Tab-separated table of N, CA, C and O in Angstrom:
chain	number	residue	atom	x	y	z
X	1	UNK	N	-26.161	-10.991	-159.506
X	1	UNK	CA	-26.377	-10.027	-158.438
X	1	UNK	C	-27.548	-10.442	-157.549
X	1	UNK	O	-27.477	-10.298	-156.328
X	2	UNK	N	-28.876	-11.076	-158.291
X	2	UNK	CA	-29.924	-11.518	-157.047
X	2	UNK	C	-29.557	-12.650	-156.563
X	2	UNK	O	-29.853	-12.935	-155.402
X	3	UNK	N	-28.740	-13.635	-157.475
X	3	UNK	CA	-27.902	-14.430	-155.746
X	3	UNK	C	-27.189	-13.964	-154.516
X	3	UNK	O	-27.073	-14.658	-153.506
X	4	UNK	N	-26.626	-12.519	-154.678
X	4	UNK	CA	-25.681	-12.524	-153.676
X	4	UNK	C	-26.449	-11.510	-152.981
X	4	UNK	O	-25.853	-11.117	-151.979
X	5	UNK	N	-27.619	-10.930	-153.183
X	5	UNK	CA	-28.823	-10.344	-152.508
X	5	UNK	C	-29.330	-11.258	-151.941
X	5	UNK	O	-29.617	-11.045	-150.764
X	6	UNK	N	-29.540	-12.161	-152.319
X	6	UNK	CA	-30.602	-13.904	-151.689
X	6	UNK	C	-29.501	-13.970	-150.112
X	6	UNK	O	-29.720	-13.939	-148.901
X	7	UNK	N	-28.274	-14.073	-150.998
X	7	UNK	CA	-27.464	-14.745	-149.635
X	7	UNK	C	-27.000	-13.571	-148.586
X	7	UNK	O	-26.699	-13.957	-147.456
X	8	UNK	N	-26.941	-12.547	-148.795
X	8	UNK	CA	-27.314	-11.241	-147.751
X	8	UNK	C	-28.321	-11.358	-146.641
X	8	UNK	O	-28.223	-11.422	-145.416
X	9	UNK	N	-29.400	-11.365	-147.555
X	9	UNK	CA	-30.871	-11.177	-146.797
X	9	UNK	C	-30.543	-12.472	-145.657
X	9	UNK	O	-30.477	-12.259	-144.446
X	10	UNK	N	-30.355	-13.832	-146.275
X	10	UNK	CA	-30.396	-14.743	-145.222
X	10	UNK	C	-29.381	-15.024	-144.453
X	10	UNK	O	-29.398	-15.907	-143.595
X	11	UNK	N	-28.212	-14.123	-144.768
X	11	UNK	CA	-26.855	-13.995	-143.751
X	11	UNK	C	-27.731	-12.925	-142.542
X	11	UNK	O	-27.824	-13.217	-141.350
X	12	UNK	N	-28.252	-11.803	-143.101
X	12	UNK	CA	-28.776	-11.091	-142.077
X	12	UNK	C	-29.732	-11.462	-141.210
X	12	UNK	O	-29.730	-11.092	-140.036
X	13	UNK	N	-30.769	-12.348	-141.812
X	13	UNK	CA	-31.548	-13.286	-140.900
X	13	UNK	C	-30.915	-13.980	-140.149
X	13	UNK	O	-31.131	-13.833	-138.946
X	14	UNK	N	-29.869	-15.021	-140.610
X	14	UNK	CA	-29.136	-15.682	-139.315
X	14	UNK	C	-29.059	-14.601	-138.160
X	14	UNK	O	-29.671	-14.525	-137.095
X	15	UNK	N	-28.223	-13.901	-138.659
X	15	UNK	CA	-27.283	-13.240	-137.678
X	15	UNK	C	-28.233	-12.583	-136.848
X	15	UNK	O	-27.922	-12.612	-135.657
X	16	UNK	N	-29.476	-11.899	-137.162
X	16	UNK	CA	-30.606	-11.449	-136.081
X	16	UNK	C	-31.107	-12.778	-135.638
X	16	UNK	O	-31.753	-12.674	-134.596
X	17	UNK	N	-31.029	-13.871	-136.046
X	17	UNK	CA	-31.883	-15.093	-134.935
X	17	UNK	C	-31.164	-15.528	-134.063
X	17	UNK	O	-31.500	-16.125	-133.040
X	18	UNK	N	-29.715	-15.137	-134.571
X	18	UNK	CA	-28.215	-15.552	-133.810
X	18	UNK	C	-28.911	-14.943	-132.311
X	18	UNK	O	-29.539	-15.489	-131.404
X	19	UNK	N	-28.360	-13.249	-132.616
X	19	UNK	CA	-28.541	-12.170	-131.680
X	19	UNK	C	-29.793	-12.370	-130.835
X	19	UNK	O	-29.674	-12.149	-129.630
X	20	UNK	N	-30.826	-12.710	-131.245
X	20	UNK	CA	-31.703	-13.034	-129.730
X	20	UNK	C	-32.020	-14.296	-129.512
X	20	UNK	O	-32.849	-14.476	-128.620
X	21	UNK	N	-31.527	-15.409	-130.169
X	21	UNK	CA	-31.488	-16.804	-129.527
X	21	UNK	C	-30.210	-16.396	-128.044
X	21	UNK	O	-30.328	-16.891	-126.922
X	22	UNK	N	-29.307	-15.609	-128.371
X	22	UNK	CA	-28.514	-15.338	-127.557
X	22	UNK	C	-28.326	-14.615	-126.480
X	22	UNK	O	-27.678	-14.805	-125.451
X	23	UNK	N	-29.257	-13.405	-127.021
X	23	UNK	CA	-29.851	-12.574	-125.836
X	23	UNK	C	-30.968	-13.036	-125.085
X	23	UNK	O	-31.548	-12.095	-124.545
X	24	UNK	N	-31.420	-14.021	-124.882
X	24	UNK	CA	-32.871	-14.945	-124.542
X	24	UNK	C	-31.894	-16.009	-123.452
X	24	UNK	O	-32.038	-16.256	-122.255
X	25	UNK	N	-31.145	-16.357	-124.187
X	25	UNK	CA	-30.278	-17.254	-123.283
X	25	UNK	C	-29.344	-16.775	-122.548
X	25	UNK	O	-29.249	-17.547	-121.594
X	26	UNK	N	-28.380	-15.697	-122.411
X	26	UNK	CA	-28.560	-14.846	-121.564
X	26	UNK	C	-28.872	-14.392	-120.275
X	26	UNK	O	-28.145	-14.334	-119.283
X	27	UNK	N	-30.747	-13.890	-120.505
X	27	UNK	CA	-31.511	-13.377	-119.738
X	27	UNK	C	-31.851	-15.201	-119.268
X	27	UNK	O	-32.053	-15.557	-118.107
X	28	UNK	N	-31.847	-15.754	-119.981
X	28	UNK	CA	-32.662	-16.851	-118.971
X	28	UNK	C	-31.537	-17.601	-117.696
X	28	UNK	O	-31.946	-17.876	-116.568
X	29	UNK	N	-29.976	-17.862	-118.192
X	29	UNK	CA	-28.982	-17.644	-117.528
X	29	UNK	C	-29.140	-16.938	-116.174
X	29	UNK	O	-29.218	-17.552	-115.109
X	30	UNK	N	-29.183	-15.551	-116.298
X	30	UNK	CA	-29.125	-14.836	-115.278
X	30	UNK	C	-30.412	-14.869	-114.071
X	30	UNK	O	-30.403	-14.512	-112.893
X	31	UNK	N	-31.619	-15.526	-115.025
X	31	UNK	CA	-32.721	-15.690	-114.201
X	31	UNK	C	-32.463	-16.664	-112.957
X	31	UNK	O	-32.558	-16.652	-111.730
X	32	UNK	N	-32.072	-17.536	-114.024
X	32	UNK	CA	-32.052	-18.812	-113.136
X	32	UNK	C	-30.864	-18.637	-112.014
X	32	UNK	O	-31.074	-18.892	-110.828
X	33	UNK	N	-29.586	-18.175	-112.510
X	33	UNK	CA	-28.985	-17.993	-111.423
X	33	UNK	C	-29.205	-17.045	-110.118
X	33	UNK	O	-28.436	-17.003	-109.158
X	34	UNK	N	-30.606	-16.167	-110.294
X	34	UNK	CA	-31.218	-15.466	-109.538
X	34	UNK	C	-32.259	-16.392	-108.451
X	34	UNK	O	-32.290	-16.318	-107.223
X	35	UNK	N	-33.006	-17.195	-109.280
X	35	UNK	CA	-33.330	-17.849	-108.530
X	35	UNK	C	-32.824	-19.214	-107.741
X	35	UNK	O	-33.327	-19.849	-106.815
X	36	UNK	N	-31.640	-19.386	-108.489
X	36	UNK	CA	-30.852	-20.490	-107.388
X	36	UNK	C	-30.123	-20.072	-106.319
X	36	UNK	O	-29.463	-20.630	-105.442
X	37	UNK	N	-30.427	-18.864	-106.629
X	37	UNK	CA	-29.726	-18.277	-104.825
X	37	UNK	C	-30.686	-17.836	-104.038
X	37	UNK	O	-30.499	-17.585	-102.847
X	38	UNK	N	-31.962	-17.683	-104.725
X	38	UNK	CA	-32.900	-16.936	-103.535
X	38	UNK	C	-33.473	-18.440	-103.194
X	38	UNK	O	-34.178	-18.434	-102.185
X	39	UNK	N	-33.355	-19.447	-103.681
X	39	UNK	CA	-34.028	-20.835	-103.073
X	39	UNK	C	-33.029	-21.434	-102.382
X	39	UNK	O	-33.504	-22.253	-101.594
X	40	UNK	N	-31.451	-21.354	-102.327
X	40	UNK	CA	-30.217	-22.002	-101.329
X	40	UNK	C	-30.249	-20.848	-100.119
X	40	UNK	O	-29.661	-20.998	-99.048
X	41	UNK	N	-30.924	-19.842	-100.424
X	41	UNK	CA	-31.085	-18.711	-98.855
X	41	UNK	C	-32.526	-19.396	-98.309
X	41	UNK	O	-32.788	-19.529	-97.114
X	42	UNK	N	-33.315	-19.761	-99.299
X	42	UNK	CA	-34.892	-20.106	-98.597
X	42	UNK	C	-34.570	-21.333	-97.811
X	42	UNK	O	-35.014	-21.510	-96.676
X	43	UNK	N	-33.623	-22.364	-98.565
X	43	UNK	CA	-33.961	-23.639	-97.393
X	43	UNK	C	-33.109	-23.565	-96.819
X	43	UNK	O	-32.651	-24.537	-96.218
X	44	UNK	N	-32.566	-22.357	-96.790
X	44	UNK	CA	-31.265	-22.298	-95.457
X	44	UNK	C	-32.245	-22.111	-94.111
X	44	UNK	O	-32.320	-22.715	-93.042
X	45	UNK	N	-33.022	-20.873	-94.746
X	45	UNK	CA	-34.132	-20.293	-93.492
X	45	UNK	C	-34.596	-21.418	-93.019
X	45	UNK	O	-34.556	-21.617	-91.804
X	46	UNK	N	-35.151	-22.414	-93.940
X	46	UNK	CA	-36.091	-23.080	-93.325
X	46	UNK	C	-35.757	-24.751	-92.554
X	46	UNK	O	-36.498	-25.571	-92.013
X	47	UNK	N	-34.052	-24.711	-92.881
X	47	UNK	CA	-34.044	-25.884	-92.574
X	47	UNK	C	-33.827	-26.168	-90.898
X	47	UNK	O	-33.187	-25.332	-90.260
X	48	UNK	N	-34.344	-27.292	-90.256
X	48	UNK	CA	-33.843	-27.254	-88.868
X	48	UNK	C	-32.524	-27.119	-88.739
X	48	UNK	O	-31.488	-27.493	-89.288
X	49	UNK	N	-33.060	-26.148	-87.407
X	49	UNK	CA	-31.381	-25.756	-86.347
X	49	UNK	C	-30.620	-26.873	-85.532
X	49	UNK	O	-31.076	-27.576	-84.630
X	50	UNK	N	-29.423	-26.865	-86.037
X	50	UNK	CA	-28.836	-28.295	-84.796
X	50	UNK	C	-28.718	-27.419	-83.909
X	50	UNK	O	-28.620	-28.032	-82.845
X	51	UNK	N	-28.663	-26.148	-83.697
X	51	UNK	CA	-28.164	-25.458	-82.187
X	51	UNK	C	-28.826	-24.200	-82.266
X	51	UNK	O	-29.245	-23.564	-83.232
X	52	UNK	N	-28.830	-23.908	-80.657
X	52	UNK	CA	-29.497	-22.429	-80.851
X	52	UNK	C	-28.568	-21.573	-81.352
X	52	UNK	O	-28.993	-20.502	-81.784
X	53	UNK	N	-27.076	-21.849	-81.411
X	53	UNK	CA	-26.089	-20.921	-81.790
X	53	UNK	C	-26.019	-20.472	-83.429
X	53	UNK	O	-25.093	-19.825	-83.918
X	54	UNK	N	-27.158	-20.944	-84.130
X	54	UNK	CA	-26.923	-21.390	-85.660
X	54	UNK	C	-27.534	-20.089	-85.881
X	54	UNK	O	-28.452	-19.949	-85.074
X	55	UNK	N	-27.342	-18.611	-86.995
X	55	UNK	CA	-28.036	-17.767	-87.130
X	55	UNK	C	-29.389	-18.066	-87.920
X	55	UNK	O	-29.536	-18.935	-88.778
X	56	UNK	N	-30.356	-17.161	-87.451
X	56	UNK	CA	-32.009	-17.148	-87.604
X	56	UNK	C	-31.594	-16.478	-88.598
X	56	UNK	O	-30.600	-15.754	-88.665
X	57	UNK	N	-32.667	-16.818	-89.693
X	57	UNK	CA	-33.146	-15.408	-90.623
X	57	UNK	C	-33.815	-14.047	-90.196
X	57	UNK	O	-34.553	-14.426	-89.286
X	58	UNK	N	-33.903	-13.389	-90.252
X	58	UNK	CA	-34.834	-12.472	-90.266
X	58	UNK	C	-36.205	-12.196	-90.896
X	58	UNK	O	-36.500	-12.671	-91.993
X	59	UNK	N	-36.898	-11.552	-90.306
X	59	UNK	CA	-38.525	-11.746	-90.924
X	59	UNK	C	-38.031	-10.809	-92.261
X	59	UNK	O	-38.148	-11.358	-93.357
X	60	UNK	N	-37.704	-9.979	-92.240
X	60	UNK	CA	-37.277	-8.682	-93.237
X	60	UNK	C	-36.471	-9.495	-94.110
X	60	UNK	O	-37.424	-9.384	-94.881
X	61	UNK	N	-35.724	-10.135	-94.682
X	61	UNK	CA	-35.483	-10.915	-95.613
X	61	UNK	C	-36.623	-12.200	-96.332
X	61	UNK	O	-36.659	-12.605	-97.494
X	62	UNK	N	-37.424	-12.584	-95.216
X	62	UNK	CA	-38.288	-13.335	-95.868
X	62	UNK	C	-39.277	-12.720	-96.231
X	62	UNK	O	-40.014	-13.383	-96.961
X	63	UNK	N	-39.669	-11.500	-95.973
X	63	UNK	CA	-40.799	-10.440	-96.395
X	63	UNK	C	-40.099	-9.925	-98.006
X	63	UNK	O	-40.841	-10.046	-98.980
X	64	UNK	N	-38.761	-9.397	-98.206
X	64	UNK	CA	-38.364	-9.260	-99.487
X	64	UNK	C	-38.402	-10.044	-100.013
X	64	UNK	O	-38.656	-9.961	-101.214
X	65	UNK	N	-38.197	-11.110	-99.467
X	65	UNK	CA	-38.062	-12.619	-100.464
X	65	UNK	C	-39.584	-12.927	-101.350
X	65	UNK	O	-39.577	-13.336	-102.512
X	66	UNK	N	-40.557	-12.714	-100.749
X	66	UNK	CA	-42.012	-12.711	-101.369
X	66	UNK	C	-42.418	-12.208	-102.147
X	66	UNK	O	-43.341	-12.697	-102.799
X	67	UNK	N	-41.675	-10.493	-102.524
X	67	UNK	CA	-41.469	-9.300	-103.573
X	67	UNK	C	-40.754	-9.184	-104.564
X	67	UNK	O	-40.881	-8.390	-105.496
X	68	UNK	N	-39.556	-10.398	-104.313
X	68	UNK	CA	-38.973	-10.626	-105.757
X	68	UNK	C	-39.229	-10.523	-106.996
X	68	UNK	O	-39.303	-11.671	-107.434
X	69	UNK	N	-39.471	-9.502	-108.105
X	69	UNK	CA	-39.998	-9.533	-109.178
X	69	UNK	C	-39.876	-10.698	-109.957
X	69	UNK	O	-41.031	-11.097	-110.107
X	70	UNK	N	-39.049	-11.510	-110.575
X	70	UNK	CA	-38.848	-12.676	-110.606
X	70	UNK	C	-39.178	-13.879	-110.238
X	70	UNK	O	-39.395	-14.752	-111.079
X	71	UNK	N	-39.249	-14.061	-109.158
X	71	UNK	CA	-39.574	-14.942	-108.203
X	71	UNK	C	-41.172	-15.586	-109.045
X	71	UNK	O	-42.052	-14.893	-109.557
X	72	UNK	N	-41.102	-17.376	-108.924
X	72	UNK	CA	-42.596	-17.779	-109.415
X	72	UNK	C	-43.514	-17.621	-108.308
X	72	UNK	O	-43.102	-17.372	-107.175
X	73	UNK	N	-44.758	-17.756	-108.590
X	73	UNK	CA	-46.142	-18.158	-107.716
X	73	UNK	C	-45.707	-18.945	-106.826
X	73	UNK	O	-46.389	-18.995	-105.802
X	74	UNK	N	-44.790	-19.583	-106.872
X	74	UNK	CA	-44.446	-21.339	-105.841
X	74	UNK	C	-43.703	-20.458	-105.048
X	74	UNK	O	-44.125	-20.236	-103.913
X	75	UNK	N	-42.754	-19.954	-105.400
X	75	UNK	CA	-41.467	-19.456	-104.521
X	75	UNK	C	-41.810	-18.409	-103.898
X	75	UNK	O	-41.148	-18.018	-102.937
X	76	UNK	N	-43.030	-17.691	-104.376
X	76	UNK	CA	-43.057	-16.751	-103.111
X	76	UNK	C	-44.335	-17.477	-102.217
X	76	UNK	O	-44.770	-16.759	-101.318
X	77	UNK	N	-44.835	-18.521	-102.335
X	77	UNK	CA	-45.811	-18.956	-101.469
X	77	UNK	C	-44.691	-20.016	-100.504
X	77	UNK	O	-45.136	-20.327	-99.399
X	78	UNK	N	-44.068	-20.261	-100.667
X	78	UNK	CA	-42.819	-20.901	-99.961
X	78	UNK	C	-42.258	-19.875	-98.724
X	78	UNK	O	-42.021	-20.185	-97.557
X	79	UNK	N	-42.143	-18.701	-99.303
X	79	UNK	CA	-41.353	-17.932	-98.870
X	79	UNK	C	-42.860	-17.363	-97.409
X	79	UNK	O	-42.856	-17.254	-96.183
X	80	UNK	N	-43.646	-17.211	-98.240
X	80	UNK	CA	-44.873	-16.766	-97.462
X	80	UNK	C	-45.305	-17.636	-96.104
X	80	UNK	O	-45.784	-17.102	-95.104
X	81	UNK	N	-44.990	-19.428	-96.272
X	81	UNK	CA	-45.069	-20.052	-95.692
X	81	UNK	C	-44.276	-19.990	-93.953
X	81	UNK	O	-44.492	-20.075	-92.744
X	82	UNK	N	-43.310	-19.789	-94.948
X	82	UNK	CA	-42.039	-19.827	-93.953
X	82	UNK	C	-41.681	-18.283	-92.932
X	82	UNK	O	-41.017	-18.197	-91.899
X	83	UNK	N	-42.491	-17.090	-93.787
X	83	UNK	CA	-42.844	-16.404	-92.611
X	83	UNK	C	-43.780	-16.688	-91.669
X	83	UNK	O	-43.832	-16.025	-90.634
X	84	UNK	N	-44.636	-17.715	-91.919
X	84	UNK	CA	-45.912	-17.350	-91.147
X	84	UNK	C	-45.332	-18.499	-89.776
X	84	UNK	O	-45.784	-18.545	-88.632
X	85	UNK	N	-44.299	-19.275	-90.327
X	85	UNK	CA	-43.492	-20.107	-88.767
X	85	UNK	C	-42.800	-18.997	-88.593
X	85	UNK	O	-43.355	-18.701	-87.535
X	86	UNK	N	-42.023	-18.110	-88.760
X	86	UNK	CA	-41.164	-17.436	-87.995
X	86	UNK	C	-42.079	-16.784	-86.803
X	86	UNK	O	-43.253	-16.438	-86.940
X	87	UNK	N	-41.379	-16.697	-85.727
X	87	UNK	CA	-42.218	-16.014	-84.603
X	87	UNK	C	-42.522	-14.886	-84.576
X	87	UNK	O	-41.546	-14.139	-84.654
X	88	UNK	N	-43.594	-14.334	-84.489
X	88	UNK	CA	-43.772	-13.039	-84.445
X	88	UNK	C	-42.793	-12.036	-83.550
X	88	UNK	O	-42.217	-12.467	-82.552
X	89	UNK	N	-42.649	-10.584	-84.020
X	89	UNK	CA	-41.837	-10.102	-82.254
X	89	UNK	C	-43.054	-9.297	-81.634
X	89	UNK	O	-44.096	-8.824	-82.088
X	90	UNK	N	-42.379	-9.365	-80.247
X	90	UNK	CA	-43.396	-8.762	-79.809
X	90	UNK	C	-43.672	-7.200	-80.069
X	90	UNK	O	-42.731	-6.600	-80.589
X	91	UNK	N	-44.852	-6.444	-79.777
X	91	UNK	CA	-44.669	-5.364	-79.962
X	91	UNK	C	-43.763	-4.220	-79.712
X	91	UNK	O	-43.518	-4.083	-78.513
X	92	UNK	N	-43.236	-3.422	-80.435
X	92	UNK	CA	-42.082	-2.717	-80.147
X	92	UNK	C	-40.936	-2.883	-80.182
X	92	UNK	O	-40.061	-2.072	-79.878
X	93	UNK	N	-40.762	-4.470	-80.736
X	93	UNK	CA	-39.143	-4.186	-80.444
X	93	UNK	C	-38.962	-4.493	-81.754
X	93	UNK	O	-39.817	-4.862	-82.559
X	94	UNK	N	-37.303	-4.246	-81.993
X	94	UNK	CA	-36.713	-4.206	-83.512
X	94	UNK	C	-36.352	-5.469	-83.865
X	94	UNK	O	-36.549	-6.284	-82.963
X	95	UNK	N	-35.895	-5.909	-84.862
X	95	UNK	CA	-35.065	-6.721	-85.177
X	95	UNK	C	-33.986	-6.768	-85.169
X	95	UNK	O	-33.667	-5.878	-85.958
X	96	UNK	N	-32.589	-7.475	-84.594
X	96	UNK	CA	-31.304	-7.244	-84.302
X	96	UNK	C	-30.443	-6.750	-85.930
X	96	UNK	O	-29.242	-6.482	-85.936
């Protein structure tokens, strides 16, 4: 009987190291695919325009982009960067 208690206890250990080796990988999954889209929108913003016809970002997307909870130290100083080239508007008017 304390063998098949021995092999319990360490079936149940697997199976909880299982459960958050898995839930860890997961969350890190979903991170990353969080941040591979907020960095293929960043060097979209930032890459040169072949035409004026090509759409601008908006300042209001690169201002959320900086607030990303997620987001590292690098990526929102990137993001920070790249507002400070966008042109200011002038006073009063909106953004389209």
């Amino acid at each position: 009987m304390e063998t098949a208690l021995v092999a319990a206890c360490i079936a149940a250990g697997a199976a909880i190291v299982a459960a958050v080796v898995s839930w860890f990988g997961a969350f890190q999954s979903r991170r990353s695919a969080d941040r591979d889209q907020a960095w293929k929108r960043l060097t979209w913003a930032m890459r040169p325009k072949d035409t004026s016809a090509e759409h601008d970002i908006s300042r209001t997307v690169l201002e959320r982009m900086m607030t990303v909870r997620w987001a590292s130290k690098a990526d929102k100083n990137l993001a920070l960067r790249a507002l400070r080239r966008h042109p200011p508007l002038p006073p009063g008017e909106k953004e389209p």
